[in-house]
Tab-separated table of C-alpha atoms in Angstrom:
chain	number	residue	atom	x	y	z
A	67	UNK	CA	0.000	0.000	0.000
A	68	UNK	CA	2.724	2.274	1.438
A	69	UNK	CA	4.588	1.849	-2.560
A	70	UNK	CA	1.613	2.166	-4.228
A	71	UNK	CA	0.745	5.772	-2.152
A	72	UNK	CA	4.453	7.047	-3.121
A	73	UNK	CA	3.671	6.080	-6.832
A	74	UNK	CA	0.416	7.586	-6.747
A	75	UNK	CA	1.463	11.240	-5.006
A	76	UNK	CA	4.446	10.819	-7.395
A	77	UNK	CA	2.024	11.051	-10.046
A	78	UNK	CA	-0.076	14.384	-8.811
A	79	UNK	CA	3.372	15.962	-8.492
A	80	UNK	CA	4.227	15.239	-12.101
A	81	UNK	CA	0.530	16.270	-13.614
A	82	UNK	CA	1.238	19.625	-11.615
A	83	UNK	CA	4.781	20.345	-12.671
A	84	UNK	CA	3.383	19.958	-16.134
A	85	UNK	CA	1.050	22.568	-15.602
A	86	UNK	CA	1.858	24.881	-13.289
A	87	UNK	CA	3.910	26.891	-16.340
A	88	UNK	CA	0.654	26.937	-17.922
A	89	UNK	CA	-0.680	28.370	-14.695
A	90	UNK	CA	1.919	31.042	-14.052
A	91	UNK	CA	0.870	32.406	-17.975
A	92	UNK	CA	-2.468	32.325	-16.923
A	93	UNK	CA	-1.949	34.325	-14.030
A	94	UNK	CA	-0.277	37.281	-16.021
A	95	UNK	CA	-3.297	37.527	-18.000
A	96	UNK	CA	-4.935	39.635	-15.427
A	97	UNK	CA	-1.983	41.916	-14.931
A	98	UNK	CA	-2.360	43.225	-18.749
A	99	UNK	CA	-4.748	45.938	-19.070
A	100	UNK	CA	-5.600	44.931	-22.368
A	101	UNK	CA	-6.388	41.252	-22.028
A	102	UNK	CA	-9.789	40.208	-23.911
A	103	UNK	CA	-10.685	36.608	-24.914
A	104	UNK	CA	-11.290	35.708	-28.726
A	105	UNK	CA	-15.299	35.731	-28.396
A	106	UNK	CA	-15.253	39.280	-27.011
A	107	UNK	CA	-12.861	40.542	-29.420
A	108	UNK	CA	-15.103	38.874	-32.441
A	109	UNK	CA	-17.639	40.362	-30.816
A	110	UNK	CA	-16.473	43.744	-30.499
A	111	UNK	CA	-15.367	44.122	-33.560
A	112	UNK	CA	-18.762	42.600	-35.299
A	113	UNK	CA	-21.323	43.944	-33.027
A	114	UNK	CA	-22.976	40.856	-32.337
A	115	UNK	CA	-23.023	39.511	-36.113
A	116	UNK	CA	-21.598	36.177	-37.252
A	117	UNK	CA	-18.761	35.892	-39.547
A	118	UNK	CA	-19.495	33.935	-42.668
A	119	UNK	CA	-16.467	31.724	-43.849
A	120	UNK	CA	-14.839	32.220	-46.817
A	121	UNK	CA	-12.461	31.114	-49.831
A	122	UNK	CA	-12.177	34.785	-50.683
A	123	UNK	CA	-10.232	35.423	-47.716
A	124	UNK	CA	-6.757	33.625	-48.400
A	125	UNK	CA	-4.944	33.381	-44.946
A	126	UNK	CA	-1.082	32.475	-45.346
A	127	UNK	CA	0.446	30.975	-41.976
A	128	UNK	CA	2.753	28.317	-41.478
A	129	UNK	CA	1.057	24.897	-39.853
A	130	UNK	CA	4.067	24.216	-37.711
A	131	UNK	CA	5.949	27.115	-36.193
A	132	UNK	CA	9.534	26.626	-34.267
A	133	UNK	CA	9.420	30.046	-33.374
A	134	UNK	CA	6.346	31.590	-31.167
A	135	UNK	CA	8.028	34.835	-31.331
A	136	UNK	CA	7.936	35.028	-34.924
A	137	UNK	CA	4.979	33.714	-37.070
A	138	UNK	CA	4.510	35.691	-40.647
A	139	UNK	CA	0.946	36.244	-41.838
A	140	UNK	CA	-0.063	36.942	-44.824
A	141	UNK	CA	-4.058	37.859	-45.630
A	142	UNK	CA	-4.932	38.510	-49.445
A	143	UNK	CA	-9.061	39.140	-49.812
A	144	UNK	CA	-10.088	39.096	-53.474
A	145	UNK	CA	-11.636	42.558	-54.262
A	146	UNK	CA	-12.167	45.061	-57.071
A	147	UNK	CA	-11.325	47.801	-54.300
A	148	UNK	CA	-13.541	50.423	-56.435
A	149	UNK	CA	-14.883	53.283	-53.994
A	150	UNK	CA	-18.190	51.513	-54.088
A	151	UNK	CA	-16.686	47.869	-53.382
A	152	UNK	CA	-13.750	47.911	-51.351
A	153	UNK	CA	-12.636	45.811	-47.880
A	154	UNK	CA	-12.933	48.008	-45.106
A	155	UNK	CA	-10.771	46.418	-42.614
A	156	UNK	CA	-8.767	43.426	-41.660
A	157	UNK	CA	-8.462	42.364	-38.060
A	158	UNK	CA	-5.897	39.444	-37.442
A	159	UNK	CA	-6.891	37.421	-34.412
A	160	UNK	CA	-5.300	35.007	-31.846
A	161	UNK	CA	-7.649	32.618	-30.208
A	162	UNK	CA	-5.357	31.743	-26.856
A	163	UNK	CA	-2.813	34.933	-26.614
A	164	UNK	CA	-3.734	36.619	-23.868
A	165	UNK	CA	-5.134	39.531	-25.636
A	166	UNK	CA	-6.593	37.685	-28.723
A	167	UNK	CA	-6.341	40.941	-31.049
A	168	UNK	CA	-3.082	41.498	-32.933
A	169	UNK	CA	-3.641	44.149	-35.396
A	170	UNK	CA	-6.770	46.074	-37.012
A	171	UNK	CA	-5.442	47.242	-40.314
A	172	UNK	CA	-8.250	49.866	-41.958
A	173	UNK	CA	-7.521	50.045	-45.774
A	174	UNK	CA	-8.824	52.597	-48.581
A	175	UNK	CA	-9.580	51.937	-51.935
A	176	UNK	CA	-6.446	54.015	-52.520
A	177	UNK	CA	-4.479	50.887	-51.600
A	178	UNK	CA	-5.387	49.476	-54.850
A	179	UNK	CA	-5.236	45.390	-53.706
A	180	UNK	CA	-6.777	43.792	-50.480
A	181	UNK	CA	-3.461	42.323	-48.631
A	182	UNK	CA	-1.614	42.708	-45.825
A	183	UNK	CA	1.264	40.878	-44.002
A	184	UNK	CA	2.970	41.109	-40.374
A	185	UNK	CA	4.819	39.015	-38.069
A	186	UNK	CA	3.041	37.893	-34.604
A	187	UNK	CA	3.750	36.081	-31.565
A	188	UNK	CA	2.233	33.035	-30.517
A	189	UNK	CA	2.451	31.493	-27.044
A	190	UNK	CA	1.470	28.497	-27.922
A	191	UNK	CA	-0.387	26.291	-30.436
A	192	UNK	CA	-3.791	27.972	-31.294
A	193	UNK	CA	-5.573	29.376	-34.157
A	194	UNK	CA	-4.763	32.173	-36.072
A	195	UNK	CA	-8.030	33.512	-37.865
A	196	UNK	CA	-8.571	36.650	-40.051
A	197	UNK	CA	-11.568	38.611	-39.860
A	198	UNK	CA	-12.482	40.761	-42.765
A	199	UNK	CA	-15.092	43.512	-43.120
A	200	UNK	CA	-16.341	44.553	-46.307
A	201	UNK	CA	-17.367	48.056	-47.326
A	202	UNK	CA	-21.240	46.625	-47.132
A	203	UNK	CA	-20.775	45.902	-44.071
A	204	UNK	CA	-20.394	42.472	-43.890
A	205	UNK	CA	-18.045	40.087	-42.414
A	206	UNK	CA	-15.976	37.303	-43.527
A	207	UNK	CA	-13.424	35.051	-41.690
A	208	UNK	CA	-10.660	32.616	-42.375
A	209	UNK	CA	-9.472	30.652	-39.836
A	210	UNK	CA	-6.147	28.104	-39.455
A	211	UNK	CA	-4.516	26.086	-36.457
A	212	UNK	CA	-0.817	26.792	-35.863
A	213	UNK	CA	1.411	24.377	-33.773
A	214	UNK	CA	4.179	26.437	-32.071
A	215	UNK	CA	6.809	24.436	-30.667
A	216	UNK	CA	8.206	27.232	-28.756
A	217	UNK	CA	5.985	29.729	-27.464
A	218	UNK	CA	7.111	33.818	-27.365
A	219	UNK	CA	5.242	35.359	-24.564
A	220	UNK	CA	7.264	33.693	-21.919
B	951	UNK	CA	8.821	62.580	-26.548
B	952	UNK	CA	10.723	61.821	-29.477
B	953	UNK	CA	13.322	59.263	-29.608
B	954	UNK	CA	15.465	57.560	-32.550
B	955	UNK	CA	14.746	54.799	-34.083
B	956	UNK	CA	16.067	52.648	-37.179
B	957	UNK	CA	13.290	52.447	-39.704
B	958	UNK	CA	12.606	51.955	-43.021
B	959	UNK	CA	10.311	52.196	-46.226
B	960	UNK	CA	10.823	49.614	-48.843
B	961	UNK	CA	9.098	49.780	-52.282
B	962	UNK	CA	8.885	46.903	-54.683
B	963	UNK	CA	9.549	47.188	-57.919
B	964	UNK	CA	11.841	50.087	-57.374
B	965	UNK	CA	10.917	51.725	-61.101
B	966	UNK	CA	7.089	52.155	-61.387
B	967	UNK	CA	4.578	54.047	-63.951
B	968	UNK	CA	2.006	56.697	-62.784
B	969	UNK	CA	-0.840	54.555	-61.720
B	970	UNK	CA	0.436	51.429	-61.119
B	971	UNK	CA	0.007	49.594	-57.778
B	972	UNK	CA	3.057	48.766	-55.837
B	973	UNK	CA	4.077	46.818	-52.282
B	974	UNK	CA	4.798	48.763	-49.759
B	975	UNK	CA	6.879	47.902	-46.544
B	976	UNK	CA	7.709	49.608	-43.266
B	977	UNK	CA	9.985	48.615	-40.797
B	978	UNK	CA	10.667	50.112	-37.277
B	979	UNK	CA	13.763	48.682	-34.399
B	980	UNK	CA	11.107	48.429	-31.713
B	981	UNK	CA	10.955	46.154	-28.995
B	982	UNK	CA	7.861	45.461	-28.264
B	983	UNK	CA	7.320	44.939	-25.137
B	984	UNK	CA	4.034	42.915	-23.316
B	985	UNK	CA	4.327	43.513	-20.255
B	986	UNK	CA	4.205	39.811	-19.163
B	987	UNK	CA	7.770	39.201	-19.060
B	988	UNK	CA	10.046	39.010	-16.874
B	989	UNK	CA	13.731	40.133	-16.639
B	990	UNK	CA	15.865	36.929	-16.137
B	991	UNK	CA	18.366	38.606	-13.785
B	992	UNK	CA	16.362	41.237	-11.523
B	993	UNK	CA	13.046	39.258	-12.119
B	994	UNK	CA	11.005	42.018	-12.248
B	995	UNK	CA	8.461	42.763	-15.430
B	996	UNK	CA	9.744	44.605	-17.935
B	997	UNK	CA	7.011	47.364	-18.552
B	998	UNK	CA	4.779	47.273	-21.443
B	999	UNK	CA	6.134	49.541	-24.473
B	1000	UNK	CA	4.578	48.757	-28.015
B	1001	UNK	CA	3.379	50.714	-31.436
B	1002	UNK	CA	-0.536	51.584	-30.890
B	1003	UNK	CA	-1.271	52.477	-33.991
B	1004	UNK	CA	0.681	52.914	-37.311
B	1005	UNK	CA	-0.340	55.393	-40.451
B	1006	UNK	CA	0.319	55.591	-43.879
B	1007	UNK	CA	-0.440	58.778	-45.883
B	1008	UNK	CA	0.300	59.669	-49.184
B	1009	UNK	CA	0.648	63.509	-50.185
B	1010	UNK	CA	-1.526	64.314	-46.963
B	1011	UNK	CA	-4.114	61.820	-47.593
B	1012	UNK	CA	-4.911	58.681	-45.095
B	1013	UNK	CA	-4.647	55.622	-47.502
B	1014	UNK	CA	-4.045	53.144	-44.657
B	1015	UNK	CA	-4.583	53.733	-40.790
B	1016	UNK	CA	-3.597	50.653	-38.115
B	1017	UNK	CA	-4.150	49.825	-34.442
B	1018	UNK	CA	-1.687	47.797	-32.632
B	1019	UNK	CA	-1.550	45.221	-30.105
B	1020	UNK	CA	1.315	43.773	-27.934
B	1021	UNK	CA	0.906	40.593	-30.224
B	1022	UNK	CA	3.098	41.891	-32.964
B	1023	UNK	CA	7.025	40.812	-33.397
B	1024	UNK	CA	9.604	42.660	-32.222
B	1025	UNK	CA	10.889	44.877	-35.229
B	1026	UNK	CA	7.567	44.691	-36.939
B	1027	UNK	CA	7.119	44.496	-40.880
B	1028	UNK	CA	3.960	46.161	-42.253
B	1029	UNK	CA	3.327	45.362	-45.695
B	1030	UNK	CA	0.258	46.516	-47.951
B	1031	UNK	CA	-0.207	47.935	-51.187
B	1032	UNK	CA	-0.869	51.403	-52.663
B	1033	UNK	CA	-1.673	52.829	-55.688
B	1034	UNK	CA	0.904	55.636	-57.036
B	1035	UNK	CA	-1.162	58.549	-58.127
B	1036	UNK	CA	1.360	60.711	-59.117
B	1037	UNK	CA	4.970	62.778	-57.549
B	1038	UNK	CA	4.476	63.215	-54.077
B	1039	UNK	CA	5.351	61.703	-51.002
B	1040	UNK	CA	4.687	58.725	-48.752
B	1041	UNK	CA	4.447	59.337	-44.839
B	1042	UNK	CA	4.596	56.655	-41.751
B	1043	UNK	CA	3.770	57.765	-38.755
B	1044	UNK	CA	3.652	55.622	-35.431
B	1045	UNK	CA	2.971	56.220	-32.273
B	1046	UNK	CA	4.199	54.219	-28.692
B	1047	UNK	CA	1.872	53.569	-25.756
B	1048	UNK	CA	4.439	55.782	-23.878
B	1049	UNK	CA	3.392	58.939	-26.300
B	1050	UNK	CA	6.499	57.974	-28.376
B	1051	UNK	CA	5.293	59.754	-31.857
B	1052	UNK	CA	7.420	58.991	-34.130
B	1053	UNK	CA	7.612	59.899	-38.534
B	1054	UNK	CA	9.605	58.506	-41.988
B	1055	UNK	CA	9.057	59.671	-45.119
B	1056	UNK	CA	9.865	58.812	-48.504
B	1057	UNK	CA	9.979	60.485	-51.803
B	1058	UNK	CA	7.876	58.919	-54.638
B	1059	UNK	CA	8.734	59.995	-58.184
B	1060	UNK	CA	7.108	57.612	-60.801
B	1061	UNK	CA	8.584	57.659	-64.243
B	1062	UNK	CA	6.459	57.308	-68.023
């Protein structure tokens, strides 16, 4: 009994050393004054709508990451960008950092082609997901899983 | 509260026409701070210090207009395109969550 306690406490010990640098991330979430989840943020930006998923939106991120610190995007929405039928925005989005928005970019039809590109950090593997609004107000979204081996908020 | 920093404005192809549309690039040396991290020798936080927002205007006109989160890289890249309407010029300005305002400029001159 006595060898099967040790093995079993031996166990809980392990299961929380896994965690607990999990935890300590966690933790800091509250310190940042910006922290919002990914639903808020989708919500904030949309106002309550749904995002409708699309092949338009082309989202360009690697599948497998080494590098949390560094992960390029790319985001190319096919548009005419004529002053009556333009994108309005792009919002790049991570669904675990701590503060899920990265960067709201608000193009003109002056910019004469619907892309944009970036670098982000990642602290861990999550989805990266691209959230477009068009100039008729409504909303697409693109959305891809990234596995970082190393995260970069740490 | 100025300060100086490396940056740069990359256009691609160098040689372009009057109303063509053309990449775009900035660069700034920033570090980028969260916030969340901690200094491995004192192990205190290292206070937060990143770009809000970022704008791009062309001859005095807003073509592009960003706000920033801690999430970006340090030494962030932002690329988009614009369309060249003409001589003029091509301003970046960016601002820190410290107040750091900060501007580059470049000259355009398209040729044919």
């Amino acid at each position: 009994m006595q060898r099967r306690d040790f093995f079993k406490k031996l166990g809980v010990v392990a299961a929380v050393s896994a965690v607990a640098p999990v935890m300590s991330f966690a933790g800091d979430k509250s310190k940042s004054k910006n922290a919002m989840s990914y639903k808020t943020a989708i919500n904030a930006i949309t106002g309550g709508k749904t995002p409708k998923k699309s092949a338009k939106v082309k989202l360009k991120v690697p599948e497998i990451a080494e590098n949390g610190a560094v992960v390029p995007v790319t985001v190319n929405v096919e548009s005419p960008m004529t002053s009556s039928d333009y994108v309005k925005a792009i919002h790049i989005l991570a669904s675990k950092n701590f503060n899920a928005r990265c960067i709201d970019v608000h193009l003109t039809p002056a910019n004469g082609k619907a892309m944009f590109s970036t670098r982000i950090k990642l602290g861990g593997t999550q989805e990266v997901s691209a959230l477009v609004e068009l100039s008729n107000g409504d909303f697409l979204i693109a959305t891809q899983s990234v596995k970082v081996t190393i995260g970069g908020c740490g | 509260m100025a300060q100086k920093r490396k940056s740069l404005i990359k256009i691609k192809p160098k040689k372009f026409k009057d109303g063509e549309v053309v990449k775009v690039s900035f660069m700034v040396m920033h570090p980028m701070d969260t916030g969340t991290r901690k200094d491995k020798k004192t192990k205190q936080l290292i206070p937060a210090k990143f770009i809000n927002s970022v704008k791009f205007s062309y001859n005095g006109k807003e073509i592009t207009n960003m706000t920033v989160w801690e999430a970006l890289s340090t030494n962030p890249v932002f690329t988009t395109y614009m369309k060249i309407n003409g001589k003029g010029k091509l301003t970046v300005t960016y601002t820190d969550n410290t107040g750091e305002v900060n501007e580059k400029s470049k000259k355009i001159k398209p040729k044919g």
